[in-house]
XYZ file of C-alpha atoms in Angstrom:
663
model
C -105.719 -91.925 58.012
C -106.394 -88.168 58.255
C -105.940 -85.837 55.298
C -102.777 -84.326 56.799
C -101.330 -87.772 57.505
C -102.110 -88.841 53.967
C -100.383 -85.776 52.533
C -97.317 -86.355 54.679
C -97.105 -89.989 53.587
C -97.506 -89.066 49.925
C -94.957 -86.235 49.705
C -91.839 -88.427 49.337
C -93.610 -90.461 46.663
C -94.481 -87.374 44.621
C -90.891 -86.186 45.003
C -89.741 -89.427 43.349
C -92.356 -89.259 40.578
C -91.312 -85.724 39.644
C -87.553 -86.274 39.958
C -84.963 -86.214 37.218
C -82.765 -89.213 36.456
C -79.918 -87.830 38.590
C -82.218 -86.957 41.470
C -83.715 -90.434 41.272
C -80.273 -92.013 41.567
C -79.473 -89.829 44.546
C -82.689 -90.893 46.271
C -81.875 -94.538 45.680
C -78.373 -94.145 47.046
C -79.765 -92.340 50.068
C -82.018 -95.279 50.809
C -79.370 -97.959 50.462
C -79.457 -98.963 46.817
C -76.754 -99.091 44.197
C -78.060 -98.888 40.649
C -74.774 -98.679 38.786
C -74.964 -102.171 37.385
C -77.399 -104.961 36.753
C -75.596 -107.891 38.326
C -75.807 -111.083 36.308
C -74.039 -114.228 35.272
C -73.869 -114.469 31.478
C -74.976 -117.935 30.301
C -73.219 -119.946 27.622
C -74.254 -118.755 24.189
C -76.535 -121.031 22.227
C -75.148 -121.398 18.713
C -77.771 -123.741 17.311
C -79.872 -122.637 14.348
C -83.552 -121.925 14.681
C -85.333 -123.847 11.899
C -88.889 -123.262 10.712
C -90.990 -124.800 7.921
C -93.467 -122.489 6.180
C -96.186 -123.641 3.732
C -96.337 -121.608 0.511
C -98.418 -121.832 -2.691
C -95.605 -123.637 -4.522
C -94.275 -125.835 -1.743
C -92.594 -125.703 1.630
C -89.984 -123.139 2.663
C -87.242 -124.120 5.099
C -86.073 -121.106 7.100
C -83.049 -121.049 9.389
C -81.675 -118.243 11.554
C -78.096 -118.583 12.807
C -76.383 -117.019 15.823
C -75.679 -113.826 13.862
C -79.444 -113.558 13.144
C -78.862 -113.986 9.416
C -81.911 -115.555 7.771
C -81.395 -118.265 5.146
C -84.143 -119.889 3.098
C -84.502 -122.934 0.866
C -87.564 -124.279 -0.920
C -87.915 -128.014 -0.270
C -89.972 -130.788 -1.842
C -91.912 -131.632 1.296
C -91.511 -131.241 5.071
C -90.549 -134.879 5.592
C -87.709 -135.540 3.138
C -86.918 -131.823 2.566
C -85.160 -132.241 -0.787
C -83.858 -128.839 -1.957
C -85.731 -127.149 -4.798
C -83.913 -124.336 -6.582
C -81.198 -122.154 -5.095
C -80.989 -121.089 -1.423
C -80.946 -117.444 -0.442
C -79.805 -115.384 2.557
C -81.205 -112.174 4.023
C -79.082 -110.295 6.550
C -79.287 -106.897 8.194
C -75.770 -106.976 9.632
C -74.519 -104.230 7.327
C -77.423 -101.822 7.658
C -75.915 -98.889 9.616
C -79.254 -97.487 10.822
C -79.941 -100.663 12.834
C -76.439 -101.748 13.842
C -76.655 -103.972 16.918
C -80.432 -104.284 16.759
C -82.146 -107.648 17.308
C -84.147 -109.445 14.625
C -87.606 -109.983 16.075
C -89.418 -111.632 13.181
C -89.648 -111.782 9.386
C -92.437 -111.621 6.841
C -92.514 -112.375 3.120
C -94.862 -112.222 0.173
C -96.229 -115.588 -0.907
C -93.967 -115.685 -3.987
C -90.895 -114.813 -1.843
C -90.216 -111.811 -4.065
C -90.209 -109.379 -1.129
C -89.001 -109.825 2.436
C -89.641 -107.696 5.494
C -87.455 -107.915 8.593
C -88.692 -106.458 11.889
C -85.891 -105.454 14.274
C -85.804 -104.032 17.770
C -83.350 -101.717 19.437
C -82.127 -103.731 22.449
C -81.721 -100.547 24.501
C -85.199 -99.128 24.092
C -88.673 -99.876 22.837
C -88.039 -98.901 19.252
C -88.546 -100.961 16.095
C -87.487 -100.803 12.466
C -88.611 -102.515 9.263
C -86.230 -103.416 6.424
C -87.618 -104.279 2.983
C -85.634 -106.576 0.668
C -86.055 -107.522 -2.943
C -85.089 -111.211 -3.004
C -82.974 -110.636 -6.155
C -80.808 -108.042 -4.425
C -78.823 -108.527 -1.168
C -78.978 -104.784 -0.433
C -82.038 -103.515 1.443
C -84.480 -101.538 -0.680
C -86.017 -99.582 2.164
C -85.369 -98.958 5.890
C -88.253 -97.599 7.972
C -87.563 -96.401 11.534
C -89.935 -95.419 14.311
C -92.765 -97.941 13.943
C -94.402 -100.569 16.119
C -93.749 -104.301 15.550
C -97.096 -104.574 13.716
C -95.924 -104.539 10.084
C -96.902 -106.743 7.127
C -95.599 -106.935 3.544
C -97.885 -107.382 0.523
C -97.197 -107.876 -3.197
C -100.611 -107.658 -4.873
C -100.603 -105.897 -7.253
C -97.386 -104.083 -6.239
C -95.169 -104.230 -3.138
C -96.727 -102.530 -0.129
C -96.163 -102.382 3.618
C -98.923 -102.008 6.192
C -97.523 -100.640 9.453
C -98.422 -99.024 12.768
C -96.547 -95.953 13.998
C -96.817 -93.197 16.578
C -98.986 -90.311 15.480
C -96.659 -87.487 14.383
C -98.762 -84.753 16.029
C -100.441 -86.514 18.976
C -98.098 -88.249 21.491
C -100.821 -90.473 22.995
C -102.152 -91.604 19.606
C -101.084 -94.062 16.916
C -102.009 -94.646 13.303
C -101.923 -97.430 10.716
C -100.596 -96.658 7.249
C -100.469 -98.499 3.939
C -97.266 -97.601 2.113
C -97.038 -98.651 -1.544
C -93.461 -99.083 -2.743
C -92.026 -98.210 -6.163
C -89.708 -100.583 -7.989
C -86.847 -98.294 -6.977
C -87.604 -98.888 -3.295
C -89.125 -95.525 -2.392
C -92.527 -94.415 -1.119
C -94.916 -94.247 -4.040
C -98.202 -93.831 -2.210
C -99.109 -93.674 1.467
C -102.573 -93.825 3.017
C -103.682 -93.577 6.643
C -106.196 -96.400 7.222
C -106.794 -96.083 10.966
C -106.094 -93.784 13.915
C -106.610 -94.397 17.611
C -105.052 -94.407 21.089
C -101.509 -95.726 21.362
C -101.706 -99.441 21.989
C -105.172 -99.582 20.423
C -104.219 -99.627 16.726
C -103.392 -103.166 15.604
C -102.761 -105.082 12.355
C -103.430 -108.786 11.824
C -102.872 -110.287 8.340
C -105.375 -112.722 6.870
C -104.448 -116.082 5.391
C -105.293 -114.697 1.957
C -102.663 -112.029 1.667
C -104.901 -109.524 -0.043
C -106.735 -108.807 3.169
C -105.859 -107.182 6.459
C -107.645 -106.960 9.820
C -107.201 -103.505 11.372
C -108.215 -102.407 14.881
C -108.588 -98.988 16.445
C -109.834 -97.810 19.823
C -109.356 -98.711 23.472
C -110.179 -102.262 24.447
C -113.699 -101.667 25.741
C -114.661 -99.936 22.480
C -112.257 -101.504 19.975
C -113.475 -101.855 16.399
C -111.998 -104.391 13.964
C -112.376 -103.768 10.245
C -111.392 -105.697 7.126
C -109.447 -104.085 4.253
C -108.655 -105.280 0.713
C -105.088 -104.117 0.073
C -105.236 -105.014 -3.639
C -107.865 -102.393 -4.421
C -106.324 -99.265 -5.992
C -106.354 -95.904 -4.299
C -107.042 -95.221 -0.655
C -108.215 -98.437 1.064
C -111.783 -98.427 2.336
C -113.085 -100.916 4.922
C -115.166 -103.772 3.580
C -118.813 -103.690 4.542
C -118.937 -106.841 6.710
C -122.561 -106.124 7.803
C -121.280 -105.876 11.388
C -117.791 -105.250 12.840
C -115.545 -108.249 13.308
C -115.957 -109.551 16.848
C -112.510 -111.031 17.364
C -109.546 -111.152 14.935
C -108.684 -114.658 16.125
C -112.154 -115.862 15.153
C -112.252 -114.426 11.615
C -110.129 -115.093 8.535
C -110.313 -114.751 4.761
C -109.634 -117.756 2.511
C -110.782 -118.612 -0.991
C -113.656 -120.625 -2.428
C -113.696 -121.319 -6.176
C -111.206 -118.457 -6.708
C -113.372 -115.975 -4.759
C -112.471 -114.541 -1.360
C -114.654 -115.747 1.500
C -114.807 -114.450 5.077
C -115.120 -117.212 7.665
C -116.130 -116.139 11.167
C -116.779 -118.242 14.275
C -119.367 -117.168 16.845
C -119.513 -118.546 20.406
C -122.828 -118.291 22.234
C -123.716 -118.248 25.929
C -124.952 -121.856 25.827
C -121.511 -123.417 25.240
C -121.954 -123.882 21.468
C -120.247 -122.425 18.398
C -121.248 -121.619 14.824
C -119.079 -120.905 11.751
C -120.545 -118.490 9.185
C -119.185 -117.770 5.694
C -119.630 -114.642 3.568
C -118.462 -114.231 -0.027
C -116.673 -110.919 -0.613
C -117.723 -109.301 -3.897
C -115.812 -106.129 -4.606
C -115.890 -104.309 -1.311
C -119.255 -105.644 -0.178
C -120.615 -108.868 1.283
C -122.274 -111.388 -1.002
C -123.851 -114.758 -0.279
C -123.922 -115.716 3.429
C -124.467 -119.147 4.989
C -123.709 -121.246 8.057
C -120.882 -123.696 7.385
C -120.939 -125.792 10.553
C -121.766 -125.736 14.245
C -120.791 -127.677 17.325
C -120.267 -127.803 21.073
C -117.491 -125.910 22.843
C -115.741 -122.593 22.260
C -113.769 -121.730 19.094
C -110.479 -119.981 19.930
C -108.842 -119.592 16.506
C -109.813 -119.809 12.835
C -107.295 -120.059 9.971
C -108.768 -120.275 6.467
C -107.351 -121.923 3.359
C -108.485 -122.864 -0.144
C -111.995 -124.214 0.384
C -111.386 -125.176 4.008
C -110.268 -123.968 7.428
C -108.751 -125.204 10.675
C -110.468 -124.459 13.987
C -109.181 -124.651 17.560
C -112.044 -125.630 19.842
C -111.852 -125.829 23.618
C -114.312 -126.552 26.370
C -116.978 -123.928 26.929
C -116.120 -123.616 30.641
C -112.808 -122.494 32.133
C -112.502 -125.408 34.496
C -111.501 -127.968 31.867
C -108.207 -128.163 30.035
C -107.733 -129.365 26.504
C -108.511 -128.391 22.907
C -109.532 -130.148 19.699
C -108.180 -129.342 16.256
C -110.917 -129.506 13.614
C -110.747 -129.537 9.793
C -113.705 -127.747 8.230
C -114.582 -127.938 4.499
C -116.339 -124.795 3.285
C -119.379 -125.840 1.223
C -121.852 -123.158 0.108
C -124.619 -125.681 -0.558
C -124.998 -127.343 2.822
C -123.832 -127.380 6.414
C -120.974 -129.840 6.919
C -119.520 -131.809 9.807
C -115.944 -130.956 10.774
C -113.285 -133.666 11.049
C -111.238 -133.911 14.226
C -107.523 -133.981 13.404
C -106.025 -134.016 16.891
C -106.991 -133.835 20.546
C -104.710 -132.254 23.149
C -104.825 -132.104 26.961
C -103.236 -128.674 26.532
C -103.676 -126.202 23.697
C -102.950 -125.667 19.985
C -101.776 -122.622 18.045
C -102.316 -122.593 14.279
C -99.554 -120.672 12.500
C -101.060 -118.229 10.034
C -100.342 -119.206 6.441
C -98.467 -116.952 4.048
C -101.157 -117.518 1.433
C -104.531 -119.212 1.192
C -103.321 -121.307 -1.749
C -101.137 -123.084 0.746
C -99.830 -126.621 0.624
C -100.535 -127.151 4.292
C -100.769 -126.022 7.884
C -98.311 -125.699 10.768
C -99.760 -126.234 14.240
C -97.941 -125.911 17.581
C -99.212 -127.948 20.511
C -98.433 -127.217 24.158
C -99.086 -129.994 26.663
C -99.175 -129.300 30.400
C -95.548 -129.100 31.492
C -94.420 -130.959 28.381
C -93.140 -128.167 26.186
C -94.121 -127.336 22.616
C -94.610 -129.841 19.793
C -95.129 -129.179 16.086
C -97.730 -130.792 13.786
C -97.590 -130.490 9.991
C -100.727 -131.080 7.901
C -101.343 -130.974 4.161
C -103.968 -128.641 2.696
C -106.769 -131.188 3.277
C -105.919 -132.004 6.855
C -103.760 -135.067 6.242
C -100.974 -135.533 8.783
C -97.513 -135.013 7.294
C -95.572 -135.037 10.570
C -97.043 -136.139 13.880
C -94.793 -135.190 16.805
C -93.680 -137.761 19.291
C -95.286 -137.300 22.671
C -92.809 -135.635 25.024
C -91.785 -137.453 28.134
C -93.048 -135.467 31.053
C -93.633 -136.191 34.686
C -95.530 -132.967 35.120
C -98.982 -133.204 36.628
C -101.736 -130.721 35.895
C -105.031 -129.835 37.479
C -107.698 -127.233 36.901
C -110.437 -126.524 39.400
C -112.710 -123.680 40.446
C -112.925 -121.858 43.732
C -115.445 -119.314 44.963
C -114.634 -115.636 45.314
C -116.183 -113.637 48.165
C -119.295 -112.834 46.084
C -119.797 -116.404 44.858
C -118.040 -115.955 41.491
C -116.300 -119.117 40.242
C -112.564 -118.565 39.635
C -110.679 -121.148 37.552
C -107.258 -122.085 38.989
C -104.686 -123.911 36.825
C -101.749 -125.735 38.507
C -98.611 -127.664 37.414
C -96.323 -129.781 39.612
C -94.166 -132.882 39.643
C -94.074 -135.849 41.950
C -96.902 -137.441 43.902
C -100.578 -137.000 43.110
C -100.824 -134.909 46.276
C -98.359 -132.007 46.358
C -97.451 -130.093 49.502
C -94.814 -127.421 49.261
C -94.067 -123.907 47.938
C -96.217 -122.534 45.130
C -95.471 -119.852 42.530
C -98.642 -117.926 41.642
C -98.445 -115.925 38.389
C -100.979 -113.072 38.333
C -102.144 -110.518 35.760
C -105.902 -109.874 35.649
C -106.188 -106.884 33.299
C -106.681 -105.836 29.663
C -108.614 -109.035 28.938
C -105.418 -111.103 29.168
C -104.951 -114.466 30.881
C -101.601 -116.164 31.482
C -100.681 -119.525 29.931
C -98.472 -121.567 32.258
C -97.211 -123.907 29.540
C -95.889 -121.089 27.365
C -93.669 -119.804 30.178
C -90.069 -120.779 29.318
C -89.191 -120.711 33.034
C -91.823 -123.292 34.010
C -89.301 -126.207 33.949
C -86.945 -124.226 36.214
C -89.652 -123.808 38.852
C -90.697 -127.452 38.616
C -87.076 -128.637 38.795
C -86.653 -126.700 42.053
C -89.623 -128.401 43.660
C -92.250 -125.702 43.184
C -95.810 -126.038 42.009
C -96.815 -123.266 39.590
C -100.315 -121.828 39.358
C -102.338 -119.088 37.733
C -105.946 -117.990 38.122
C -108.523 -116.750 35.592
C -109.566 -113.702 37.621
C -111.972 -110.987 36.568
C -110.213 -108.324 34.534
C -108.702 -110.921 32.198
C -110.301 -113.307 29.725
C -113.214 -112.692 27.399
C -115.160 -109.455 27.057
C -117.568 -110.190 29.891
C -114.966 -111.336 32.428
C -112.752 -108.399 31.487
C -115.633 -105.973 31.980
C -116.474 -107.469 35.385
C -112.981 -106.770 36.755
C -111.950 -103.471 35.164
C -112.610 -99.801 35.903
C -114.979 -99.332 38.847
C -115.016 -103.113 39.370
C -111.227 -103.464 39.827
C -111.621 -104.775 43.384
C -113.036 -107.967 41.927
C -109.668 -108.956 40.431
C -108.047 -108.560 43.859
C -110.794 -110.583 45.568
C -110.540 -113.356 42.969
C -106.776 -113.578 43.447
C -107.220 -113.880 47.217
C -109.751 -116.661 46.671
C -107.250 -118.542 44.509
C -104.553 -118.244 47.207
C -106.948 -119.481 49.872
C -107.814 -122.477 47.694
C -104.114 -123.244 47.113
C -103.483 -123.182 50.868
C -106.499 -125.360 51.652
C -106.835 -129.128 51.485
C -109.522 -128.962 48.788
C -107.324 -129.778 45.796
C -104.291 -131.921 44.948
C -101.926 -129.000 45.687
C -101.504 -127.674 49.220
C -99.287 -124.592 49.386
C -96.951 -124.408 52.355
C -95.762 -121.010 51.047
C -96.896 -118.735 48.229
C -94.781 -116.384 46.126
C -96.880 -114.123 43.877
C -95.247 -112.936 40.639
C -96.738 -110.154 38.526
C -95.363 -108.274 35.520
C -96.725 -105.002 34.134
C -100.422 -104.832 35.156
C -99.863 -107.961 37.255
C -97.626 -105.820 39.472
C -100.753 -104.070 40.749
C -102.164 -107.363 42.033
C -98.905 -108.315 43.763
C -98.634 -104.867 45.364
C -102.278 -105.084 46.479
C -101.690 -108.460 48.113
C -98.605 -107.173 49.915
C -100.423 -104.234 51.514
C -104.003 -105.498 51.816
C -103.534 -109.055 53.019
C -99.828 -109.463 53.802
C -100.477 -112.717 55.621
C -101.645 -114.412 52.407
C -98.283 -114.451 50.597
C -94.754 -115.168 51.774
C -92.867 -113.322 49.009
C -93.622 -111.150 46.002
C -91.954 -110.404 42.670
C -92.904 -107.291 40.676
C -91.485 -106.878 37.151
C -91.917 -103.458 35.521
C -95.081 -103.270 37.566
C -97.978 -100.888 37.205
C -98.058 -100.874 40.978
C -100.259 -97.834 41.470
C -102.711 -96.773 38.727
C -103.828 -93.732 40.746
C -100.365 -92.173 40.868
C -99.571 -93.221 37.301
C -102.720 -91.613 35.870
C -102.514 -88.426 37.954
C -98.784 -87.673 38.027
C -97.138 -89.475 35.109
C -97.519 -89.383 31.338
C -97.488 -92.519 29.217
C -97.950 -93.022 25.461
C -100.704 -95.536 26.352
C -102.493 -93.201 28.789
C -105.853 -93.331 26.957
C -105.825 -97.129 26.934
C -104.856 -97.146 30.628
C -107.704 -94.763 31.517
C -110.114 -97.097 29.729
C -108.794 -100.045 31.731
C -108.454 -98.493 35.209
C -110.689 -95.430 35.077
C -109.905 -91.721 34.729
C -109.183 -90.292 38.202
C -108.877 -86.755 36.819
C -112.208 -86.749 35.005
C -114.349 -89.241 36.926
C -114.853 -88.814 40.708
C -116.097 -92.405 41.061
C -112.989 -93.766 39.373
C -110.786 -91.614 41.593
C -112.548 -92.866 44.715
C -111.984 -96.500 43.701
C -108.325 -95.971 42.837
C -107.693 -94.006 46.053
C -109.205 -96.837 48.048
C -107.024 -99.384 46.235
C -103.794 -97.334 45.889
C -101.027 -99.762 46.980
C -98.319 -97.129 47.444
C -100.446 -94.855 49.624
C -101.413 -97.888 51.747
C -97.814 -99.083 52.083
C -97.260 -98.046 55.713
C -95.586 -101.089 57.288
C -93.135 -103.871 56.366
C -94.352 -106.472 53.895
C -93.156 -109.903 52.861
C -89.769 -110.015 51.100
C -90.188 -108.458 47.683
C -88.100 -108.375 44.506
C -88.746 -105.389 42.241
C -87.363 -105.458 38.690
C -87.266 -102.099 36.911
C -86.158 -101.250 33.366
C -84.901 -97.707 32.981
C -86.035 -97.449 29.331
C -89.551 -98.739 29.956
C -91.980 -96.514 27.959
C -95.194 -98.275 28.945
C -94.766 -98.240 32.737
C -92.688 -95.333 34.017
C -89.792 -96.760 36.086
C -90.361 -94.063 38.698
C -93.512 -95.879 39.731
C -91.555 -98.972 40.738
C -88.852 -96.881 42.351
C -91.438 -95.065 44.449
C -92.644 -98.449 45.711
C -89.087 -99.592 46.481
C -88.143 -96.505 48.482
C -91.489 -96.309 50.271
C -91.116 -99.969 51.247
C -87.534 -99.414 52.407
C -88.508 -96.410 54.523
C -91.153 -98.559 56.227
C -88.606 -101.257 57.098
C -89.423 -103.676 54.309
C -86.844 -106.076 52.868
C -87.127 -105.112 49.200
C -84.536 -106.172 46.655
C -84.060 -104.041 43.546
C -82.827 -105.229 40.171
C -82.446 -102.124 38.061
C -81.702 -102.656 34.359
C -80.309 -99.424 32.962
C -80.671 -100.602 29.346
C -83.882 -102.663 29.527
C -87.380 -101.974 28.220
C -90.845 -103.056 29.297
C -90.687 -106.609 27.986
C -86.985 -106.758 27.118
C -84.990 -106.615 30.322
C -82.092 -108.479 31.856
C -80.298 -109.511 28.656
C -77.637 -112.046 29.567
C -79.037 -112.675 33.043
C -78.784 -116.269 34.199
C -82.343 -117.664 33.973
C -81.893 -119.286 37.380
C -81.395 -115.925 39.102
C -85.095 -115.383 39.738
C -85.563 -118.918 41.051
C -82.570 -118.488 43.343
C -83.974 -115.256 44.758
C -87.299 -116.899 45.557
C -85.461 -119.864 47.116
C -83.703 -117.463 49.440
C -86.802 -115.405 50.230
C -88.822 -118.490 51.159
C -85.925 -120.281 52.836
C -86.153 -123.328 50.578
C -83.803 -125.136 48.208
C -80.023 -124.915 48.030
C -80.009 -121.137 48.592
C -81.849 -121.243 51.881
C -80.121 -119.007 54.396
C -77.554 -117.702 51.891
C -77.088 -114.202 50.552
C -78.642 -113.643 47.130
C -75.843 -113.332 44.592
C -77.688 -111.100 42.139
C -79.226 -108.512 44.432
C -78.110 -104.910 43.960
C -79.206 -103.912 47.472
C -76.361 -102.542 49.569
C -76.006 -100.912 52.925
C -76.504 -97.180 52.969
C -73.276 -95.346 52.456
């Protein structure tokens, strides 16, 4: 394409990117779209209580949240018989005017239950609030607005809240603060403990609730530090000899009443090692190797003189994890005890305190849903879940990308050992993130409708090395790996043979779907883009985002780096969108602060102008990861049924599409 042709093709796109809300609506109406409502069928309300058991120093806490989102708690004798101990209590935010109508996202409490912290979210925008309660008083002691969901409550030696918030003077920056609270419920002391790009400042509590893991920096240069919240004055990071490698692989427990840092290290030979370091004051003390083994540690949660480890295979081709109990002995290396073995994966719930009575572990089996294990503090099984009945089959294999790189492909389906039919491919491939099929609440819906569901561990996701190999100037690798996965799914090489492929990508995954649609349209039969970062070039050159610094680190800086600009220009999906593509559904949330909705709208209109059949679902009240409240969960499946011409909706008009005829 000549320079003049390129400019002509880009002008309408830039007009959209620079338009006001009213101008954007007018453009949509001009091109045959009505955005006045987000059409949906409201499902029947679920009135059942959500119940959770939490191990505490003095026993087990039974938590329940009812349909009004009121939180009730009751100490019980044990998780099996659950005999009440003491009086129950209730924490509710229904009468707090500052957060009227907001949704409870999670709760946190000090280990003695003296202080409670509720994290709420405004359902109409990406905005959070924290409410602090004294358990002896039903009225909230403190309401904090304008923070991120990263917030933790402490009570040693006095109540304190660690939180992440937007930087007050720098719109693309964030900061972490420690706020010490007076007995009257007001700010007594506040200290900034970290600053960094928005999206780069993170808080992760340790099992011993004196300590806090704090991150700052973009992903390629992120630094994790350990803080002792109980030390008076302004918190200083603990000298851990070297920065923490991964917050999931490090935790602080206790050993003979002293804090001890336990950190797992995975090497390049498929082996792991667990090292322990006593913390003396704000400096490291005695260090030793606790244990070692074969595989890859994925999570460490410490306790009093012990820890639990999740260990998976060292290669990405094999499914399954082991749950190991590890005594911490300073005198000699020990052998861990295997507590459970899963064909899927575990997730150890972080304890409220290291002097805990036990552990809570969630297990996800391929296609079988989540199960819950309860262990005592020494690894004894208190409750072993019954194996779920599932007819879901699973398979993981590797295929070769165009440069010989091995890409792991994970698939779920039902029925015969050999599946032939439509396949849903979930894609992401950025920010070091991989997708977990079994954690997707919509997986049963796809399987019930006769689909196989797959995902691929492409470059750009995963560990530090795989992320590095598919980000920035190497972004083309993530596209090539995705194409290799599709080719494998369509071949006869595995147990799944795709007759049709629908690629689904949310956020950064939207870039991969858009790239497939324009680069190799013959490889997919339909695409779904949800709040998609469909064109990094246009986003980084013409739009502002609070996470711009993190996005530049991930995709490259086209304004400051000519090489990065050349790569993004070559890959730009919107600029290459010059002919009809496969049927596409684009979901856009008007209040999305991480991906500007104008980016998705530019794709929709550009596609429409080129004769593409693109359906728009436009949620006027939704945010980046909170869209379509009240939408029937089957709506997405029904749209794909129609687009592919399969299932009961084949050949019928989609009932939830907002696309109309012009005029």
